[in-house]
mmCIF file with all atom_site columns, C-alpha atoms in Angstrom:
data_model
loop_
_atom_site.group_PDB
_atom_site.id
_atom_site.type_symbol
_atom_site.label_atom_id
_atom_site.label_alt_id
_atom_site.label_comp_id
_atom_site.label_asym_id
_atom_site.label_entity_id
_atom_site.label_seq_id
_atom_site.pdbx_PDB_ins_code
_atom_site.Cartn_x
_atom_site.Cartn_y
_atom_site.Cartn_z
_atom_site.occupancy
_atom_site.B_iso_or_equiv
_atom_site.pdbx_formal_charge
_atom_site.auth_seq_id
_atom_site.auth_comp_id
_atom_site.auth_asym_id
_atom_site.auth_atom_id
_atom_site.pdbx_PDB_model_num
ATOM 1   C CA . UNK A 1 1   ? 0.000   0.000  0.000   1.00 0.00 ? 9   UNK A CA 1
ATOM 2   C CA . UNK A 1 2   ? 1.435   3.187  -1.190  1.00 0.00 ? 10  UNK A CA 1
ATOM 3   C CA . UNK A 1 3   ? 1.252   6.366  1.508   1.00 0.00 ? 11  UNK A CA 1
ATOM 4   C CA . UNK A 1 4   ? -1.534  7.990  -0.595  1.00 0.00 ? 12  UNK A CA 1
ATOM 5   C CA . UNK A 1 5   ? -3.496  4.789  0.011   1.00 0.00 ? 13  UNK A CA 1
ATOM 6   C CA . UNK A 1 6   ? -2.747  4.580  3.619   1.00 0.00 ? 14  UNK A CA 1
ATOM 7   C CA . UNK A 1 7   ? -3.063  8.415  4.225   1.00 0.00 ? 15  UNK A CA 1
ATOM 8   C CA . UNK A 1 8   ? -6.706  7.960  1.899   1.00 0.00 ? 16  UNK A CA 1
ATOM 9   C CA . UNK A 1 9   ? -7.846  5.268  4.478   1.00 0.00 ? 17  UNK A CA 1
ATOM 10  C CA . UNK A 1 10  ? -7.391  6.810  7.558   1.00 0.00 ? 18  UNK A CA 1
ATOM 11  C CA . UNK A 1 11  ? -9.225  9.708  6.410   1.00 0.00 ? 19  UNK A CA 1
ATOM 12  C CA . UNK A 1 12  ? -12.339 7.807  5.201   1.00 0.00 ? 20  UNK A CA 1
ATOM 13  C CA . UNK A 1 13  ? -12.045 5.684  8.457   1.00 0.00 ? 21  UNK A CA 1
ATOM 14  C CA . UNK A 1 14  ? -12.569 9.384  10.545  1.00 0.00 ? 22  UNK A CA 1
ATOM 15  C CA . UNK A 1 15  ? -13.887 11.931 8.270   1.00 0.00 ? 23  UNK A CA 1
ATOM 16  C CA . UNK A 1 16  ? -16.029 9.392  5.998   1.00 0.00 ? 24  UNK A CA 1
ATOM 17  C CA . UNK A 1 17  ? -16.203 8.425  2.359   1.00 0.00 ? 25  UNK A CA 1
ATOM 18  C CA . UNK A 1 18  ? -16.815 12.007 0.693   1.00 0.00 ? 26  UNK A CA 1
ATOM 19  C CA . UNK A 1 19  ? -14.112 13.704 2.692   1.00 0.00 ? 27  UNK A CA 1
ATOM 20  C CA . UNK A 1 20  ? -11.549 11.334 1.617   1.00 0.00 ? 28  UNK A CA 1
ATOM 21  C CA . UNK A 1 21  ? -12.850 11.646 -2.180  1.00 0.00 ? 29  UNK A CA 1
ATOM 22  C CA . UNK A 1 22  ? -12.329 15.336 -1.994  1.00 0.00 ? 30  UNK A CA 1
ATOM 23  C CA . UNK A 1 23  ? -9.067  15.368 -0.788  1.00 0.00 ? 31  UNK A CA 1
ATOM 24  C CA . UNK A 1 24  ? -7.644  12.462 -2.957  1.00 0.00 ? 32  UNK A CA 1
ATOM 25  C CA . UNK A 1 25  ? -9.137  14.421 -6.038  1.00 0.00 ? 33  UNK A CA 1
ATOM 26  C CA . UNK A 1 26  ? -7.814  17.588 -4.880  1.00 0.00 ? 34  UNK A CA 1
ATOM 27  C CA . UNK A 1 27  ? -4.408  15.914 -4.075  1.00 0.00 ? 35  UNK A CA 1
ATOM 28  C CA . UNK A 1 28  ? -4.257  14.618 -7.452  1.00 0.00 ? 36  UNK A CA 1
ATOM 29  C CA . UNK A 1 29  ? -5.327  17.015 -9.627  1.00 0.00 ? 37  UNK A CA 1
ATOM 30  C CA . UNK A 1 30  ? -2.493  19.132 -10.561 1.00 0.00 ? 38  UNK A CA 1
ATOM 31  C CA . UNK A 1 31  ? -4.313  22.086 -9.745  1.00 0.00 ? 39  UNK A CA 1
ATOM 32  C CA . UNK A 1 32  ? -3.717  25.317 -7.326  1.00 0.00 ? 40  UNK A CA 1
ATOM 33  C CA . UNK A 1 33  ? -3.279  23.802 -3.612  1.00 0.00 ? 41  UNK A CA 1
ATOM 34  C CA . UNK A 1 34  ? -2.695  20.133 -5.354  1.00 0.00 ? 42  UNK A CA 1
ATOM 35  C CA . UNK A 1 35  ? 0.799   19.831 -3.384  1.00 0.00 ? 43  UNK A CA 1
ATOM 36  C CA . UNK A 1 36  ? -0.664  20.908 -0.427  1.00 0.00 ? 44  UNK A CA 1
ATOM 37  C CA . UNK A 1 37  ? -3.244  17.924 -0.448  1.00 0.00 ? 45  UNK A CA 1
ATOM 38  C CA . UNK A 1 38  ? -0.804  15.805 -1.577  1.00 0.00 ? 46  UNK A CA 1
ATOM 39  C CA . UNK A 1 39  ? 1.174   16.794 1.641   1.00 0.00 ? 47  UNK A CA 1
ATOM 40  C CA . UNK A 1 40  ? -1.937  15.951 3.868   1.00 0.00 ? 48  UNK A CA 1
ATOM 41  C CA . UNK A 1 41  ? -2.498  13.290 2.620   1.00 0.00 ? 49  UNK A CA 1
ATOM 42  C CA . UNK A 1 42  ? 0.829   11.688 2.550   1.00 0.00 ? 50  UNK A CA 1
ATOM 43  C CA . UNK A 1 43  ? 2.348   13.116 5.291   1.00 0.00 ? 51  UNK A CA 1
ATOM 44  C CA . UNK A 1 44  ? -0.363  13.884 7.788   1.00 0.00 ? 52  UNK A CA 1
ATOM 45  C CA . UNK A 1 45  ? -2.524  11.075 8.062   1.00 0.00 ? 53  UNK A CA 1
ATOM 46  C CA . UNK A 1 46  ? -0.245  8.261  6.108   1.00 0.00 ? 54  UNK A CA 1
ATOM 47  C CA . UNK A 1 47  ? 2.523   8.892  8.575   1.00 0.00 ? 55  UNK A CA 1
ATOM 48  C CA . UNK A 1 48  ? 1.510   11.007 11.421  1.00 0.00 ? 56  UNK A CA 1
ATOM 49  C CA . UNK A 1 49  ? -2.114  9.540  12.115  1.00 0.00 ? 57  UNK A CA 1
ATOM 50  C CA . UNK A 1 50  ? -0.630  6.058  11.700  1.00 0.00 ? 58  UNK A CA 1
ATOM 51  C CA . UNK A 1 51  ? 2.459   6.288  14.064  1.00 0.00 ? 59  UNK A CA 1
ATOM 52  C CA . UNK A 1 52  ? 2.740   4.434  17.130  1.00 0.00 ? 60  UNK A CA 1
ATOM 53  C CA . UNK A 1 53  ? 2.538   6.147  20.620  1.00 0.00 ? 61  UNK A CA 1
ATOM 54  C CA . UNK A 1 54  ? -0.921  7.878  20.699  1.00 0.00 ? 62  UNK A CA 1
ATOM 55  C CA . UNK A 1 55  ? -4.223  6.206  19.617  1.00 0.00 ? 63  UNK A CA 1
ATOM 56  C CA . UNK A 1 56  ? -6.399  8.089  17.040  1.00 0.00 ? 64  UNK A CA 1
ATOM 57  C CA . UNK A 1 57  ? -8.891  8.959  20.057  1.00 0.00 ? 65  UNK A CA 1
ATOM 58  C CA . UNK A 1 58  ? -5.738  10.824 21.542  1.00 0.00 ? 66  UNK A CA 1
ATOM 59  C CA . UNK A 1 59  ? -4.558  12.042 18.349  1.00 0.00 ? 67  UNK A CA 1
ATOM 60  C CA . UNK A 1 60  ? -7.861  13.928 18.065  1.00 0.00 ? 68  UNK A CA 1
ATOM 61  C CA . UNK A 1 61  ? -7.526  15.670 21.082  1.00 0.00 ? 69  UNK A CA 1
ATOM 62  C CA . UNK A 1 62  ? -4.386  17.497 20.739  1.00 0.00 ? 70  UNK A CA 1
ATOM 63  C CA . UNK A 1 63  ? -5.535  18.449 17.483  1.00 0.00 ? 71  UNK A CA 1
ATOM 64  C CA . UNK A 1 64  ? -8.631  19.671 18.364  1.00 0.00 ? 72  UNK A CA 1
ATOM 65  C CA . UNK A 1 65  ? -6.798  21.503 21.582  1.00 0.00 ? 73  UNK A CA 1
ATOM 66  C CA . UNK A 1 66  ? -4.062  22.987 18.511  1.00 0.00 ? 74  UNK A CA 1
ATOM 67  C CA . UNK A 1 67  ? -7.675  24.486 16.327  1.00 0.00 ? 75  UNK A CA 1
ATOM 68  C CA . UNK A 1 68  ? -8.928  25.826 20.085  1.00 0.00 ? 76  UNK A CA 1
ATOM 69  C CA . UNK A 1 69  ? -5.554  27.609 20.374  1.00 0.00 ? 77  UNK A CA 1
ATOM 70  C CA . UNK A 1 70  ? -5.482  28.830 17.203  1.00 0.00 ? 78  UNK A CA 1
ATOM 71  C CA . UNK A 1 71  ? -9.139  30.107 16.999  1.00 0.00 ? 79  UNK A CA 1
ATOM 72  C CA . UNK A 1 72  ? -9.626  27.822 13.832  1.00 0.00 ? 80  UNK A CA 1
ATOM 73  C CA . UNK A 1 73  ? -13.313 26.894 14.330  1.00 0.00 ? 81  UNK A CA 1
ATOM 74  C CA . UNK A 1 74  ? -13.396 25.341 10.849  1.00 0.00 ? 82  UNK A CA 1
ATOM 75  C CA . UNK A 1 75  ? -10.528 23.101 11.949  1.00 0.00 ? 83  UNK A CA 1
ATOM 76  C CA . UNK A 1 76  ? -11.933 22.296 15.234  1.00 0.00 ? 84  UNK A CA 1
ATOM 77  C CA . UNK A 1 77  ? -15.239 21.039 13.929  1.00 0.00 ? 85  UNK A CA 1
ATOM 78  C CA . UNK A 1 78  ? -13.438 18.701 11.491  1.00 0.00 ? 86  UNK A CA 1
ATOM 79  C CA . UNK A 1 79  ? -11.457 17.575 14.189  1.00 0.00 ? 87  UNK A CA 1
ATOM 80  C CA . UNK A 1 80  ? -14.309 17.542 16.532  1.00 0.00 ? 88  UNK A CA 1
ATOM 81  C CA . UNK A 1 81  ? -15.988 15.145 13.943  1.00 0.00 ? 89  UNK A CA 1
ATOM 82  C CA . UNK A 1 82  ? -13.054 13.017 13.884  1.00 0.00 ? 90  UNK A CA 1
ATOM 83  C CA . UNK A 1 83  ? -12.988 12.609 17.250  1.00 0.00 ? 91  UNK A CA 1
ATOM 84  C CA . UNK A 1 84  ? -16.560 11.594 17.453  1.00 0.00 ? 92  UNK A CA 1
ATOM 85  C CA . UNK A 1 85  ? -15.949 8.698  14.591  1.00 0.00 ? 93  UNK A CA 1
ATOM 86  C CA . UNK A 1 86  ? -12.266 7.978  16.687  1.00 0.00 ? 94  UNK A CA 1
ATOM 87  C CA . UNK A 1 87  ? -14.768 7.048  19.823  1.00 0.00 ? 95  UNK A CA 1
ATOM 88  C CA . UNK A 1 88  ? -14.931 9.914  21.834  1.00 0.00 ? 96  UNK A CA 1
ATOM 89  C CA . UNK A 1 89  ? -17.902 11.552 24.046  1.00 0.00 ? 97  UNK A CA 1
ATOM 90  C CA . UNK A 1 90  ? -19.235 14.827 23.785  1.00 0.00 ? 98  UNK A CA 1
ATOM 91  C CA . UNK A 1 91  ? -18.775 15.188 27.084  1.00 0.00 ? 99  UNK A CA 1
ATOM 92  C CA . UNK A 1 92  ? -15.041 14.532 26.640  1.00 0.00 ? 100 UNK A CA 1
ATOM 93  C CA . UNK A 1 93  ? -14.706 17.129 24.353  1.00 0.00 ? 101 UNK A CA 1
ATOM 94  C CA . UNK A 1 94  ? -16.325 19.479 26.523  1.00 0.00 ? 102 UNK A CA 1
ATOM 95  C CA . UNK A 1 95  ? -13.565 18.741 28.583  1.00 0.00 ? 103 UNK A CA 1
ATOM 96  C CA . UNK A 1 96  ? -11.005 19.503 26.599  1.00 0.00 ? 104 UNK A CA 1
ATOM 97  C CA . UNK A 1 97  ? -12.805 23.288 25.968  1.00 0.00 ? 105 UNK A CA 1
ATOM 98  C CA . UNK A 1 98  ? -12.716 23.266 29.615  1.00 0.00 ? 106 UNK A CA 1
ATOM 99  C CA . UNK A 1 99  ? -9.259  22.512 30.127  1.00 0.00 ? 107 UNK A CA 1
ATOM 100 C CA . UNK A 1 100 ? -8.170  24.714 27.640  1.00 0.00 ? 108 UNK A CA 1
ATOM 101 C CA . UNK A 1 101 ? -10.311 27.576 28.565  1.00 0.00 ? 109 UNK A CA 1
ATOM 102 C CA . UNK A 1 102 ? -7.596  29.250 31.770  1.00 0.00 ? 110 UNK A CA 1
ATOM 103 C CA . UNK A 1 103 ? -5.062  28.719 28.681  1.00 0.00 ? 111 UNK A CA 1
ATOM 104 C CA . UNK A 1 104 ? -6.511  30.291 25.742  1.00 0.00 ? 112 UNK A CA 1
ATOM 105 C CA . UNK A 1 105 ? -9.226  32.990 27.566  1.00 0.00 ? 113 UNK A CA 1
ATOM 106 C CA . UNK A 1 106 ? -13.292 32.822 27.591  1.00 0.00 ? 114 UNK A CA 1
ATOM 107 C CA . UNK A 1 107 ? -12.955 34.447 23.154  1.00 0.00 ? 115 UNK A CA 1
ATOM 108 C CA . UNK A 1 108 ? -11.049 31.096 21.864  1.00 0.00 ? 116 UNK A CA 1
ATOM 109 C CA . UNK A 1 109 ? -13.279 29.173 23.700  1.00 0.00 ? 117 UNK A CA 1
ATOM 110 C CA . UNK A 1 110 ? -16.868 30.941 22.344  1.00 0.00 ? 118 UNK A CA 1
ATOM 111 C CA . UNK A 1 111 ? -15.284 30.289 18.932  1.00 0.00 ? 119 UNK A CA 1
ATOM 112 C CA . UNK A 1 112 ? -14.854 26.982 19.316  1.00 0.00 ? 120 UNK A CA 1
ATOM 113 C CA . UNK A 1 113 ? -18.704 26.300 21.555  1.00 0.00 ? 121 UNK A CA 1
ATOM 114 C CA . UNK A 1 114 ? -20.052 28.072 18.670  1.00 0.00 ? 122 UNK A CA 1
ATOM 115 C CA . UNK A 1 115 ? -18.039 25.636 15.787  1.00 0.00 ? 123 UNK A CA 1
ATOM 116 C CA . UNK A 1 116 ? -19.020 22.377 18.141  1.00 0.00 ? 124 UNK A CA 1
ATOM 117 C CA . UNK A 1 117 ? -22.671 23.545 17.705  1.00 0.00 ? 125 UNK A CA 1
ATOM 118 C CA . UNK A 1 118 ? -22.784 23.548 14.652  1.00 0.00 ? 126 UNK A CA 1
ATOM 119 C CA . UNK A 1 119 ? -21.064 19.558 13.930  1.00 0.00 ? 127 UNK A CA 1
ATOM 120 C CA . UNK A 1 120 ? -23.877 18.795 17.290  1.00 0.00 ? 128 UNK A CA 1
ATOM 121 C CA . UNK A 1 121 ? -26.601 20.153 15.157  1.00 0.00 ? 129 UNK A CA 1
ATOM 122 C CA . UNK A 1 122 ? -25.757 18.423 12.042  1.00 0.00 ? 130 UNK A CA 1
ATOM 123 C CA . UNK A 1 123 ? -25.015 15.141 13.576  1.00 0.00 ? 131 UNK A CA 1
ATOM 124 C CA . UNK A 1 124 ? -28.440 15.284 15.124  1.00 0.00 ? 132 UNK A CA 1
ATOM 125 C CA . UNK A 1 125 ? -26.873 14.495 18.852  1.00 0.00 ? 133 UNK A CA 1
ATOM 126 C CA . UNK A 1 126 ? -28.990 14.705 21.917  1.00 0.00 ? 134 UNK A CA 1
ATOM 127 C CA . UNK A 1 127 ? -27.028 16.872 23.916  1.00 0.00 ? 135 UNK A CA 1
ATOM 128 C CA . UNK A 1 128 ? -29.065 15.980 27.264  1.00 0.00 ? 136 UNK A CA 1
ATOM 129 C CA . UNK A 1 129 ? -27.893 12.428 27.269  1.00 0.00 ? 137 UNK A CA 1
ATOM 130 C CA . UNK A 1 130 ? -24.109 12.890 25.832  1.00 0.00 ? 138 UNK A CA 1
ATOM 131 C CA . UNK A 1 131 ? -21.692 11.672 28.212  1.00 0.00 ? 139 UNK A CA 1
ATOM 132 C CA . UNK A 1 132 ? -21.685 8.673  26.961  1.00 0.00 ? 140 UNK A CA 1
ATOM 133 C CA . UNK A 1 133 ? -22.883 9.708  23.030  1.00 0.00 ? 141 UNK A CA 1
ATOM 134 C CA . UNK A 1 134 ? -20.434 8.493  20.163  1.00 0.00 ? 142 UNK A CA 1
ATOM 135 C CA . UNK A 1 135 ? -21.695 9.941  17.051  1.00 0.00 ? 143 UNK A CA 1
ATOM 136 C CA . UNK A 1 136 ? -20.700 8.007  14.172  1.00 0.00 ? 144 UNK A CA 1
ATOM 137 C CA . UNK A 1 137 ? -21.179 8.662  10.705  1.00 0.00 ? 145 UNK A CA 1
#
């Protein structure tokens, strides 16, 4: 299996089957940002998802910590989707905008409430009984 193969699995197996056509199209299509996809794809999640040391459930939340930090709300719901197909809670990922939130201040967190609203609404969750809710695709 090459590392475009490897990197293309992982993504369908946490973003699902239309995320990983977009970015394999987009990664080979010798267009504007083609490189870059290219570089997500085999670099990212072929060798950085995959590496020993951290499960993907982990993986997800640094990098959904990272988007919090960064005020990237269209990062953090991908990642917050992830994480929900990687087995985590909701309430687990309200902990991590709770144990961020003395870090990065009461703005970074708002962002990222407001972007985990938005993947809650569209997955259809029932936010009263999440602790122990693992939406999957």
């Amino acid at each position: 299996m090459t590392n475009r193969e490897a990197g293309i699995n992982v993504v369908r197996e946490m973003m699902g089957d239309q995320a990983a056509a977009q970015l394999s199209a987009s990664a080979d299509s010798n267009t504007f940002g083609a490189p870059i996809a290219a570089y997500a794809v085999d670099q990212v999640f072929a060798d950085i998802w995959t590496r020993p040391g951290l499960d993907r459930r982990s993986r997800s939340l640094v990098s959904m910590s990272v988007m919090i930090a960064m005020r990237q709300p269209h990062e953090f719901a991908i990642h917050m989707g992830a994480g929900l197909n990687n087995g985590l809670t909701l309430k687990e990922i309200e902990e991590v905008l709770i144990q961020a939130l003395p870090y990065v201040g009461y703005p970074a967190i708002a962002t990222a409430l407001a972007a985990a609203a938005e993947v809650i609404k569209e997955r259809g969750l029932d936010v009263k009984n999440y602790a122990g809710h693992r939406g999957l695709l």
